Each structure stands twice: as structure tokens, then as C-alpha cells.
Amino acid sequence: MHGVITGLAVPNQPSPPFYSKTLPEMTSQPPKKKQRRRKSGRGDTGQLERFDSLPWTSSLPDTDDDPFSALAGLNDFEGGVLSLEEIDESEYGLELPKGNQKGGKKQEKPTKRKRKESDGDEVIGKEDKDGEARKEDKDGEARKEDKDGETGKEVKRNKKKKKKKKKAKKSKESVENEEETATVAETNGKNDVEEDQIDDTEYHAWYELRLHPLLMKSISRLKFKEPTPIQKACIPAGAHQGKDVIGAAETGSGKTLAFGLPILQRLLEERDKFDRQVEEKGQADEQVVSRGLLRALVITPTRELALQVTDHLKQVATGTDIKVVPIVGGMSTEKQERLLKARPEIVVGTPGRLWELMSGGEIHLVELHSLSFFVLDEADRMIDNGHFHELQSIIDMLPMIREGHPEDTQNCVTASSFQRKKRQTFVFSATIALSSDFRKKLKRGSMKTKIDGELNSMEALSERAGMQSNAAIIDLTNASIMANKLEESFIECQEEDKDACLYYILSVHGQGRTIVFCTSIAALRHISSLMRILNVNVWTLHAQMQQRARLKAIDRFRGNDHGILVATDVAARGLDIPGVRTVVHYQLPHSAEVYVHRSGRTARASADGCSIALISPKEASKFSSLCKSFSKESFRQFPIEASYMPEVSKRLSLARQIDRVMRKESQDKADKSWFQRNAESIELIVDENDSEEERVNSIRKKKASSANLKKLQQELNSLLSRPLQPKTFSSRYLAGAGISPLLQQQFEELARQKLGDTGNPGDNKKKMVVIGQDYVEPLQALRSSGQEVIVDPKGAADKRRNLDTLRRKRKEEKRRLHDQKRKQRKMLKAGGG
Ligand SMILES: Nc1ncnc2c1ncn2[C@@H]1O[C@H](COP(=O)(O)OP(=O)(O)OP(=O)(O)O)[C@@H](O)[C@H]1O
């Protein structure tokens, strides 16, 4: 039977607490329904059409929905202009070029021998010098030995042999070392790459893609056994057919290499051609590419993503001499200019900093005729965030390449004709809001009419960037757009109960990495402050943080198997951190796309994971629109063990009081220093002679406040020193839904206390018995007791309409009665008069 979900939310609970309130549009449903729905996939056109009908794509926040806006004074959304702070490149593995090459000068084409040196093949060069030095020494010794006679000669010969062996061994070792750490190496695959090192049977799926041996070597080193579907589909089109590519595939499906490998492939092919010609003719033709020109520009919406993409490309480019450099805000501009002096072939950056350098005339970034690849990663995000105008300006700087107009590339003096081959445009995202219209237009090549218009859509943007009508459109997103192994769920609760739900999830099921997403920075601050008071260690990440702190937060989160990151949507796109098991949507995002990207931080690269959305009554309609966007008919309800909640509420109530007192104190301090600062700035002498009574009052208030704080903290500490227990807790038998690391710690502490109480640790009779089921992480809890709930947006809309009609009728009836009474009163008055 499918009934309204009230009371069904948490099975076997006699009096459902806050989280069992009803979302009107949902009805309970046995789990098998979901499987049936998944099987019924949709055709391609259907999938694209669904983007057209996304009802909930407004990027404008609904400020009324955010109860935290008051906390920060303003709503502090994560977008907006970011402050530029200096970070230390060495801390983040960014390489600074050592040489001080002159920018703008076309690099001299090195001979093969020369290239080895200029490429930084220092080990080999050094070896040679050492060898010569040794030769000199040897000659000296030999002369000496001539005097010593025959025996001396024999000894010398043996020594020579040994030295030769040693030298060979040393040079072998140095080559091995070089292979391990090299960012620069031989480009000629046939010399260096021992293809037999790669297991043909294990990597056979890659061989079909005909990648360069150096790339194959990197792939085998990274142990990527086979290409992901998006890589399989994009590499032939991008690398071998030279096509533009629009790629859409689920989050975590390897899109970075789907565009990265074609770029590296083409650059390596060009190098091979160069080497072949040098070998055959002694020098390369003019058409063959020289090094040191910008060949690929990859633009990402966030700094973290740019750094991550750079790292990923560098990993695959190891063993080649192709340089990849990130250009992002938060690093000093001078340092980035130095990075660019190394004349990297691939630059990955965010629009803001890229444009800053381009508009400042940075020579490596404005010589764009050599550009062979222009990539927009997470393209749809860049349309609706604050960097759109910079992106538009960058695109306007690209040399125009019109189909059927080869002269567009002829007048260029900086690029050789080999590079004047058509520039390829790659546009990638998990949620490209491609309309079916866009696809049709691309197929017909009929977008030309729009070229002078505003670049406010994916279509116009891609076209302006030079996207050709024969672009390969590869849309591998499934019907729900979500990663296959992602289990989505929700908890319905009042806005004020979200903290309790979150604390419950983190403390009872807090295993594996968790990311908690908020829409506003104020909410993020609220949560992180409460959780820290409750001894739950969280890191935060939002756009107003300094870049150094942002990267540190990610690093620390990455370094802790059970880390918790509270983040705004700045972390929603692209962040690839392995082992993220759970994503919690503390607040629903403002668009369906962001929901997809947030959830996609888990269940990546064929791992599984779960997402939990906390839905307040105000968000119910947004949630049902979301379900509609993804053609979702049912959602799982995340199970909450009700017996834990009284204890959770007790702790939270204390934590909130502590938070309030602390906020008040810091607000007072801030106000005071603000007043003093301003008074000083206008040279006002502040009269500190409050009346005696006022001073005494103020001191008394402060004392009372700190005594109160101390008391609250003591009370909370005593609660926190015990594990979070269900209401049915027996002091002799501890039982829990799962033993999370936090719980484990608390159990141990409690056991220690108990043992301490007896004064005799060996007293077995008094020993605590801890009964804990095996640890249950959110995904397991969801799988074992989550309930499938039908989402019926149409029913919900009907219900809402009926309610509106009813309300309107009641109002009209009330007004009618009111008017009637007034008339009667008037008549009575008139009659009396
Ligand atoms: N062929 C492969 N085999 C195994 N793992 C891979 C393969 N290709 C990429 N990966 C790994 O998969 C993870 C996700 O890749 P990537 O970040 O490129 O995904 P994405 O599709 O861009 O995700 P998002 O849409 O969230 O940005 C990375 O850790 C990457 O190293």
C-alpha cells in the first residue's frame, strides 16, 4: 500500500519526532520500483530534451530560504570576486622555471643533442662531464703505472673494468631515477619506451586507442587498466580525427583525461615528426612545430580544480618534455609570470587570473595563433558565475577560425603552418545544459547568425570559441545524470533540526570521508562552529577563505580517512578526493546541476557512495522539482535511529547556548575595537570615564557571562565524555547502531573512567561490557534500512493548487462576511439615527 509517508519515515517508532514530518508529494514504496525505473533508460534525444525542461535552474538564490542570512549580516554566497593572496608555489608542488628566458622570442630549434641538454637532461650531461673528468684522472694514473711496470698495468686494467661496470650501473640507476621523477625526458618514444614493460593483455583496451608509447607508459604506471567510456569515446574523435568535442559524462568518470590525452597525443606526434626529420635531414621542416609556444589553454571555474587538472595532466605527461602550468588567483602575479617564462605548452587556469595576465600583455598568453586546443572544463558553471566577463574577453582574444575560411590562420607570423591546423575546442561537464536545440544547431551548422550576440549561453560561448558544426557530441550521462553507484537519500526535518540530523550522521555513522555542503557561508560558519563545540573535528572551505587556507583544508581533508569537510559550492565541481563516502546536502543548492556536481564528490571512478539531502518543509517543493529534473520517481529515506535523538538534542541545546555566548562575546569585542578604530581615525578622544555604576555593571555582566559559559561547557563536556547512547542505554551494556571512530574514542574514555572508579583495573566483575554492532557507515545504513519513497511532483503540484484555491475561497468568504457585517452595522446606525 502506498500511503502518505507520515509515520513511515522511521519504522517502529512509536511517536515519530521531527524528522517524520510529511513531504506532501511523497508516498512510501517498496524498493524494487527503483530497479525497474533504472532499467527503463531513455534515448539520447530524450536525455537532451530533459535539460530543456529543467524547471529549477535559476542561479539566483532564494534568500528567504536561508535562515543563516541573519548570522552574517548578508547572505555571503560563495561566488563573487576572490581576494588574491600569495601562496608559496613550492608548498603545492608548482615548479618555477630556473632559466630566465626572454619572453616572446621564438625559441631556437634545438638539435637533438642540444635538445637533450636544454630539456634539462642534467643527469646525462653530468654523467658525461664526470666521465671526462674520470678519463683525465685515469690518464694520469696510467702514466704513473707505466713507471710501475706490467703488474701495475694488469691491476689498472682490472680497475678500469670495475670502473666501467660501476659507471654503467650508475648511469642505469640515474636513468631509472630520472624516469621516476622526471618532468622532462626524451620525446622519442622508440628510443626510451620499452613497450614490453606494459602488459599487453592487461592494457589491451588502451592499445585500440593508438596512444603514444610515452602516454601508454604513464597509463600503465597509473594502473588505469582500461579507458573509461568517456575516454574511449573522446580519444578517437579528439586525438585522431581532429574533431571538436562536447563531452558529457557522469561525475568522476575520467573526463580530464578524455580531453587531456588527445592534447598530449597531438603534441607528442608533432615532436616525433620533428625528431624524425632531424634524424633524416639534419634539420626539421618549417612546418614542424618548435617548442615553447602555447598549444593548449584549459579553463576551469575554480582554482582548486585548475590545480587538480594540472596535476592530473602532469602525471600523464611524466616522461615527456611537455610542460603544464597552472595560472590561478591566490598566487602572486609575478610568480606566475615567472612560471610562464618557462613557456609551457599547456596552461590550465581560472578566467580571472588568466584575463588579468592576458590583458596585461603577458607574452606567452597573447601569442594565441599557436593555440591548438581550447578547453572549457565544467563549462556550464562558467556561464553563471562571476567570471563570465573575463571568460568572454579571453574567448574574444582567440584568433577567429571560421569553417571553410583557411585564410583565418594564414596571416599568423608566430606559428608555423604545422600549428595553423584548425584549433580544436573541447567543452566538458557532467551537466552540460545542452538543449536539444543546441545539438540540432550544431548539426545544421546554423549558429552563425548569433555570433555577434551576447555570449550568455553554452551555444554562443562554444561557437564563439570556434566550435565547428561537425563537433563530436558525446553524451554518456544516464537518465538520472548521477553516477551509477551513487545511492541518493533524504531526511525530512524542520530547519532547526538539521543540526541534530547532521550531528547524528557524523557521530553515529561518521566513517569514511564526508563532505557537508551549504549554500551560504553563514550556514557553513554556523555548522562548523557547532560541530567543533561538539568535538567533531571539521575543516571548512569557501570562496572567502585565503587561497593558502583553502588548499590546506583540502590537503588535510585528503590526509584524513575519516575527515569531514564543510564546504560551499566552491567545492562542488571537479574536486577529486578518493574515499569520500558520504555527501550531505545541509541546504539544497539553487540549481539541479549543482546538486549533481555536489553529489558527484562521492561514488567516483567506479567506487560507491551515498548522498543525504536534509529537506526542510520550505525546501520540499524545490526537492520535488529536483526529482522531476532527473526523472526520479522515488528517493530513499535515510534511516534515523530515533532512540538517539533525545541525547543528540540535549547536546545540541548546550552547544547552541555556548555558541551564542561565544558569538556575543566576540561581537562585543569586535564592536568595541571598531568603535575605537573609527574614533582614532577621526582623531576623536574617547571618553572612557563611564560612570562607576556602569563600569561595575559591565564587569558584573562579563563575570556572569564567563561563569555561565564555564558551566555550560562543563555540562557539555560531561555529556561528551560518554558515547552517544540511545535512550534505552544501560550503564552496564553499551549498545549502538555502529562504532564510529568518535564513538570508539568515547567508549574507550568511558571504559577508562569506569575502571578508574573501581580503583582496581584488574577487577573483571566491574568491567564494562561494550556491545557494538559492526560499524555501519551511512551507505550501509541506507542499504539495510532506508525506505523507498515515491516522489510525485504532479500530485504535489495538484495538492498545492487545491490548497491555494481553498485559501483563496476562505479569504473571499471572510471578506464577504466582513462586508456584510459592516453593512448591517451601517444600516443599524442609519436606522437608529
Ligand atoms: N581510465 C581510468 N581508469 C581508472 N581511473 C581513472 C581513469 N581515468 C581517470 N581515472 C581516475 O578517476 C578519477 C576521476 O577522474 P576525473 O577527475 O577526470 O573525473 P571527472 O569526470 O572529470 O569528474 P567531475 O565531473 O566530478 O569533474 C581520478 O582520480 C582519475 O585519476
mmCIF file of C-alpha atoms in Angstrom, residues 296-438:
data_model
loop_
_atom_site.group_PDB
_atom_site.id
_atom_site.type_symbol
_atom_site.label_atom_id
_atom_site.label_comp_id
_atom_site.label_asym_id
_atom_site.label_seq_id
_atom_site.Cartn_x
_atom_site.Cartn_y
_atom_site.Cartn_z
ATOM 1 C CA ALA A 296 46.561 24.283 -25.137
ATOM 2 C CA LEU A 297 44.562 26.560 -22.867
ATOM 3 C CA VAL A 298 42.332 24.802 -20.350
ATOM 4 C CA ILE A 299 39.890 26.939 -18.385
ATOM 5 C CA THR A 300 38.232 25.729 -15.190
ATOM 6 C CA PRO A 301 35.816 27.556 -12.905
ATOM 7 C CA THR A 302 37.735 27.134 -9.621
ATOM 8 C CA ARG A 303 41.345 27.386 -8.548
ATOM 9 C CA GLU A 304 41.320 24.017 -6.848
ATOM 10 C CA LEU A 305 40.057 22.376 -9.997
ATOM 11 C CA ALA A 306 42.730 24.100 -12.082
ATOM 12 C CA LEU A 307 45.451 22.830 -9.750
ATOM 13 C CA GLN A 308 43.961 19.365 -9.780
ATOM 14 C CA VAL A 309 43.689 19.245 -13.576
ATOM 15 C CA THR A 310 47.302 20.452 -13.801
ATOM 16 C CA ASP A 311 48.439 17.667 -11.500
ATOM 17 C CA HIS A 312 46.482 15.088 -13.432
ATOM 18 C CA LEU A 313 47.912 16.186 -16.783
ATOM 19 C CA LYS A 314 51.417 16.358 -15.321
ATOM 20 C CA GLN A 315 51.086 12.795 -14.083
ATOM 21 C CA VAL A 316 50.278 11.601 -17.564
ATOM 22 C CA ALA A 317 52.900 13.847 -19.172
ATOM 23 C CA THR A 318 55.655 12.450 -16.949
ATOM 24 C CA GLY A 319 58.385 11.141 -19.191
ATOM 25 C CA THR A 320 57.734 13.768 -21.864
ATOM 26 C CA ASP A 321 59.124 17.282 -22.041
ATOM 27 C CA ILE A 322 55.672 18.822 -22.202
ATOM 28 C CA LYS A 323 55.179 21.450 -19.537
ATOM 29 C CA VAL A 324 51.877 22.058 -17.792
ATOM 30 C CA VAL A 325 51.428 25.138 -15.620
ATOM 31 C CA PRO A 326 48.501 26.371 -13.502
ATOM 32 C CA ILE A 327 47.547 30.039 -13.603
ATOM 33 C CA VAL A 328 45.130 30.814 -10.803
ATOM 34 C CA GLY A 329 44.227 33.590 -8.439
ATOM 35 C CA GLY A 330 45.745 33.442 -4.989
ATOM 36 C CA MET A 331 49.333 33.193 -6.258
ATOM 37 C CA SER A 332 51.412 36.270 -6.750
ATOM 38 C CA THR A 333 51.185 37.531 -10.315
ATOM 39 C CA GLU A 334 54.974 37.907 -10.521
ATOM 40 C CA LYS A 335 55.499 34.281 -9.640
ATOM 41 C CA GLN A 336 53.007 33.226 -12.264
ATOM 42 C CA GLU A 337 54.761 35.357 -14.835
ATOM 43 C CA ARG A 338 57.946 33.501 -13.935
ATOM 44 C CA LEU A 339 56.124 30.191 -14.412
ATOM 45 C CA LEU A 340 55.083 31.358 -17.862
ATOM 46 C CA LYS A 341 58.660 32.241 -18.771
ATOM 47 C CA ALA A 342 59.298 28.508 -18.973
ATOM 48 C CA ARG A 343 56.948 28.766 -21.978
ATOM 49 C CA PRO A 344 54.712 25.835 -21.073
ATOM 50 C CA GLU A 345 52.752 24.229 -23.886
ATOM 51 C CA ILE A 346 49.717 23.652 -21.672
ATOM 52 C CA VAL A 347 48.267 26.292 -19.361
ATOM 53 C CA VAL A 348 45.396 25.448 -17.028
ATOM 54 C CA GLY A 349 43.772 28.401 -15.341
ATOM 55 C CA THR A 350 40.807 30.217 -13.947
ATOM 56 C CA PRO A 351 39.295 33.001 -16.062
ATOM 57 C CA GLY A 352 40.019 35.825 -13.586
ATOM 58 C CA ARG A 353 43.795 35.452 -13.331
ATOM 59 C CA LEU A 354 44.197 34.389 -16.945
ATOM 60 C CA TRP A 355 42.466 37.503 -18.129
ATOM 61 C CA GLU A 356 44.446 39.675 -15.717
ATOM 62 C CA LEU A 357 47.694 38.426 -17.276
ATOM 63 C CA MET A 358 46.399 38.441 -20.843
ATOM 64 C CA SER A 359 45.070 41.957 -20.622
ATOM 65 C CA GLY A 360 48.402 42.958 -19.099
ATOM 66 C CA GLY A 361 50.076 41.703 -22.305
ATOM 67 C CA GLU A 362 51.779 38.597 -20.855
ATOM 68 C CA ILE A 363 53.591 37.486 -23.977
ATOM 69 C CA HIS A 364 53.154 33.723 -23.638
ATOM 70 C CA LEU A 365 49.414 34.101 -23.203
ATOM 71 C CA VAL A 366 48.762 36.515 -26.028
ATOM 72 C CA GLU A 367 50.565 34.608 -28.759
ATOM 73 C CA LEU A 368 47.414 32.677 -29.398
ATOM 74 C CA HIS A 369 47.887 31.777 -33.033
ATOM 75 C CA SER A 370 49.810 28.743 -31.971
ATOM 76 C CA LEU A 371 46.955 27.541 -29.825
ATOM 77 C CA SER A 372 45.750 24.136 -30.964
ATOM 78 C CA PHE A 373 43.371 23.334 -28.124
ATOM 79 C CA PHE A 374 40.900 25.445 -26.231
ATOM 80 C CA VAL A 375 39.192 23.577 -23.408
ATOM 81 C CA LEU A 376 36.310 24.631 -21.205
ATOM 82 C CA ASP A 377 36.143 22.238 -18.270
ATOM 83 C CA GLU A 378 32.901 22.431 -16.283
ATOM 84 C CA ALA A 379 31.795 24.832 -18.951
ATOM 85 C CA ASP A 380 28.238 25.326 -17.763
ATOM 86 C CA ARG A 381 29.446 26.627 -14.402
ATOM 87 C CA MET A 382 31.396 29.419 -16.040
ATOM 88 C CA ILE A 383 28.330 30.817 -17.668
ATOM 89 C CA ASP A 384 26.610 31.581 -14.426
ATOM 90 C CA ASN A 385 29.424 32.523 -12.130
ATOM 91 C CA GLY A 386 31.166 35.802 -11.588
ATOM 92 C CA HIS A 387 33.971 35.180 -14.089
ATOM 93 C CA PHE A 388 31.799 35.194 -17.152
ATOM 94 C CA HIS A 389 33.022 38.519 -18.499
ATOM 95 C CA GLU A 390 36.659 37.533 -18.159
ATOM 96 C CA LEU A 391 35.907 34.314 -19.987
ATOM 97 C CA GLN A 392 34.149 36.257 -22.722
ATOM 98 C CA SER A 393 37.175 38.550 -23.061
ATOM 99 C CA ILE A 394 39.550 35.574 -23.278
ATOM 100 C CA ILE A 395 37.427 33.998 -25.973
ATOM 101 C CA ASP A 396 37.401 37.265 -27.866
ATOM 102 C CA MET A 397 41.210 37.200 -27.876
ATOM 103 C CA LEU A 398 41.283 33.830 -29.655
ATOM 104 C CA PRO A 399 42.034 34.117 -33.339
ATOM 105 C CA MET A 400 38.843 33.632 -35.269
ATOM 106 C CA ILE A 401 38.610 30.305 -37.048
ATOM 107 C CA ARG A 402 35.662 30.075 -39.372
ATOM 108 C CA GLU A 403 34.728 26.917 -41.160
ATOM 109 C CA GLY A 404 35.707 26.998 -44.786
ATOM 110 C CA HIS A 405 37.989 30.011 -44.189
ATOM 111 C CA PRO A 406 41.533 28.689 -44.087
ATOM 112 C CA GLU A 407 42.825 32.260 -44.518
ATOM 113 C CA ASP A 408 41.896 32.815 -40.852
ATOM 114 C CA THR A 409 45.073 31.019 -39.905
ATOM 115 C CA GLN A 410 47.319 32.226 -42.712
ATOM 116 C CA ASN A 411 48.337 35.666 -41.537
ATOM 117 C CA CYS A 412 49.937 34.499 -38.413
ATOM 118 C CA VAL A 413 53.623 35.154 -38.079
ATOM 119 C CA THR A 414 54.273 33.465 -34.780
ATOM 120 C CA ALA A 415 53.045 29.995 -35.597
ATOM 121 C CA SER A 416 54.417 27.595 -38.137
ATOM 122 C CA SER A 417 51.981 26.262 -40.689
ATOM 123 C CA PHE A 418 52.000 22.919 -38.915
ATOM 124 C CA GLN A 419 50.370 24.600 -35.960
ATOM 125 C CA ARG A 420 47.956 26.524 -38.124
ATOM 126 C CA LYS A 421 45.933 23.345 -38.364
ATOM 127 C CA LYS A 422 42.475 24.052 -37.078
ATOM 128 C CA ARG A 423 42.222 24.764 -33.404
ATOM 129 C CA GLN A 424 40.191 22.153 -31.573
ATOM 130 C CA THR A 425 37.617 23.164 -28.981
ATOM 131 C CA PHE A 426 36.697 20.813 -26.161
ATOM 132 C CA VAL A 427 33.742 21.528 -23.910
ATOM 133 C CA PHE A 428 33.220 19.164 -20.975
ATOM 134 C CA SER A 429 30.927 18.805 -17.997
ATOM 135 C CA ALA A 430 28.779 16.248 -16.224
ATOM 136 C CA THR A 431 25.802 18.503 -16.675
ATOM 137 C CA ILE A 432 26.192 20.486 -19.815
ATOM 138 C CA ALA A 433 22.853 22.147 -20.066
ATOM 139 C CA LEU A 434 22.725 21.347 -23.714
ATOM 140 C CA SER A 435 19.385 21.917 -25.182
ATOM 141 C CA SER A 436 18.240 19.627 -27.938
ATOM 142 C CA ASP A 437 18.184 22.875 -29.881
ATOM 143 C CA PHE A 438 21.900 23.288 -29.398
#
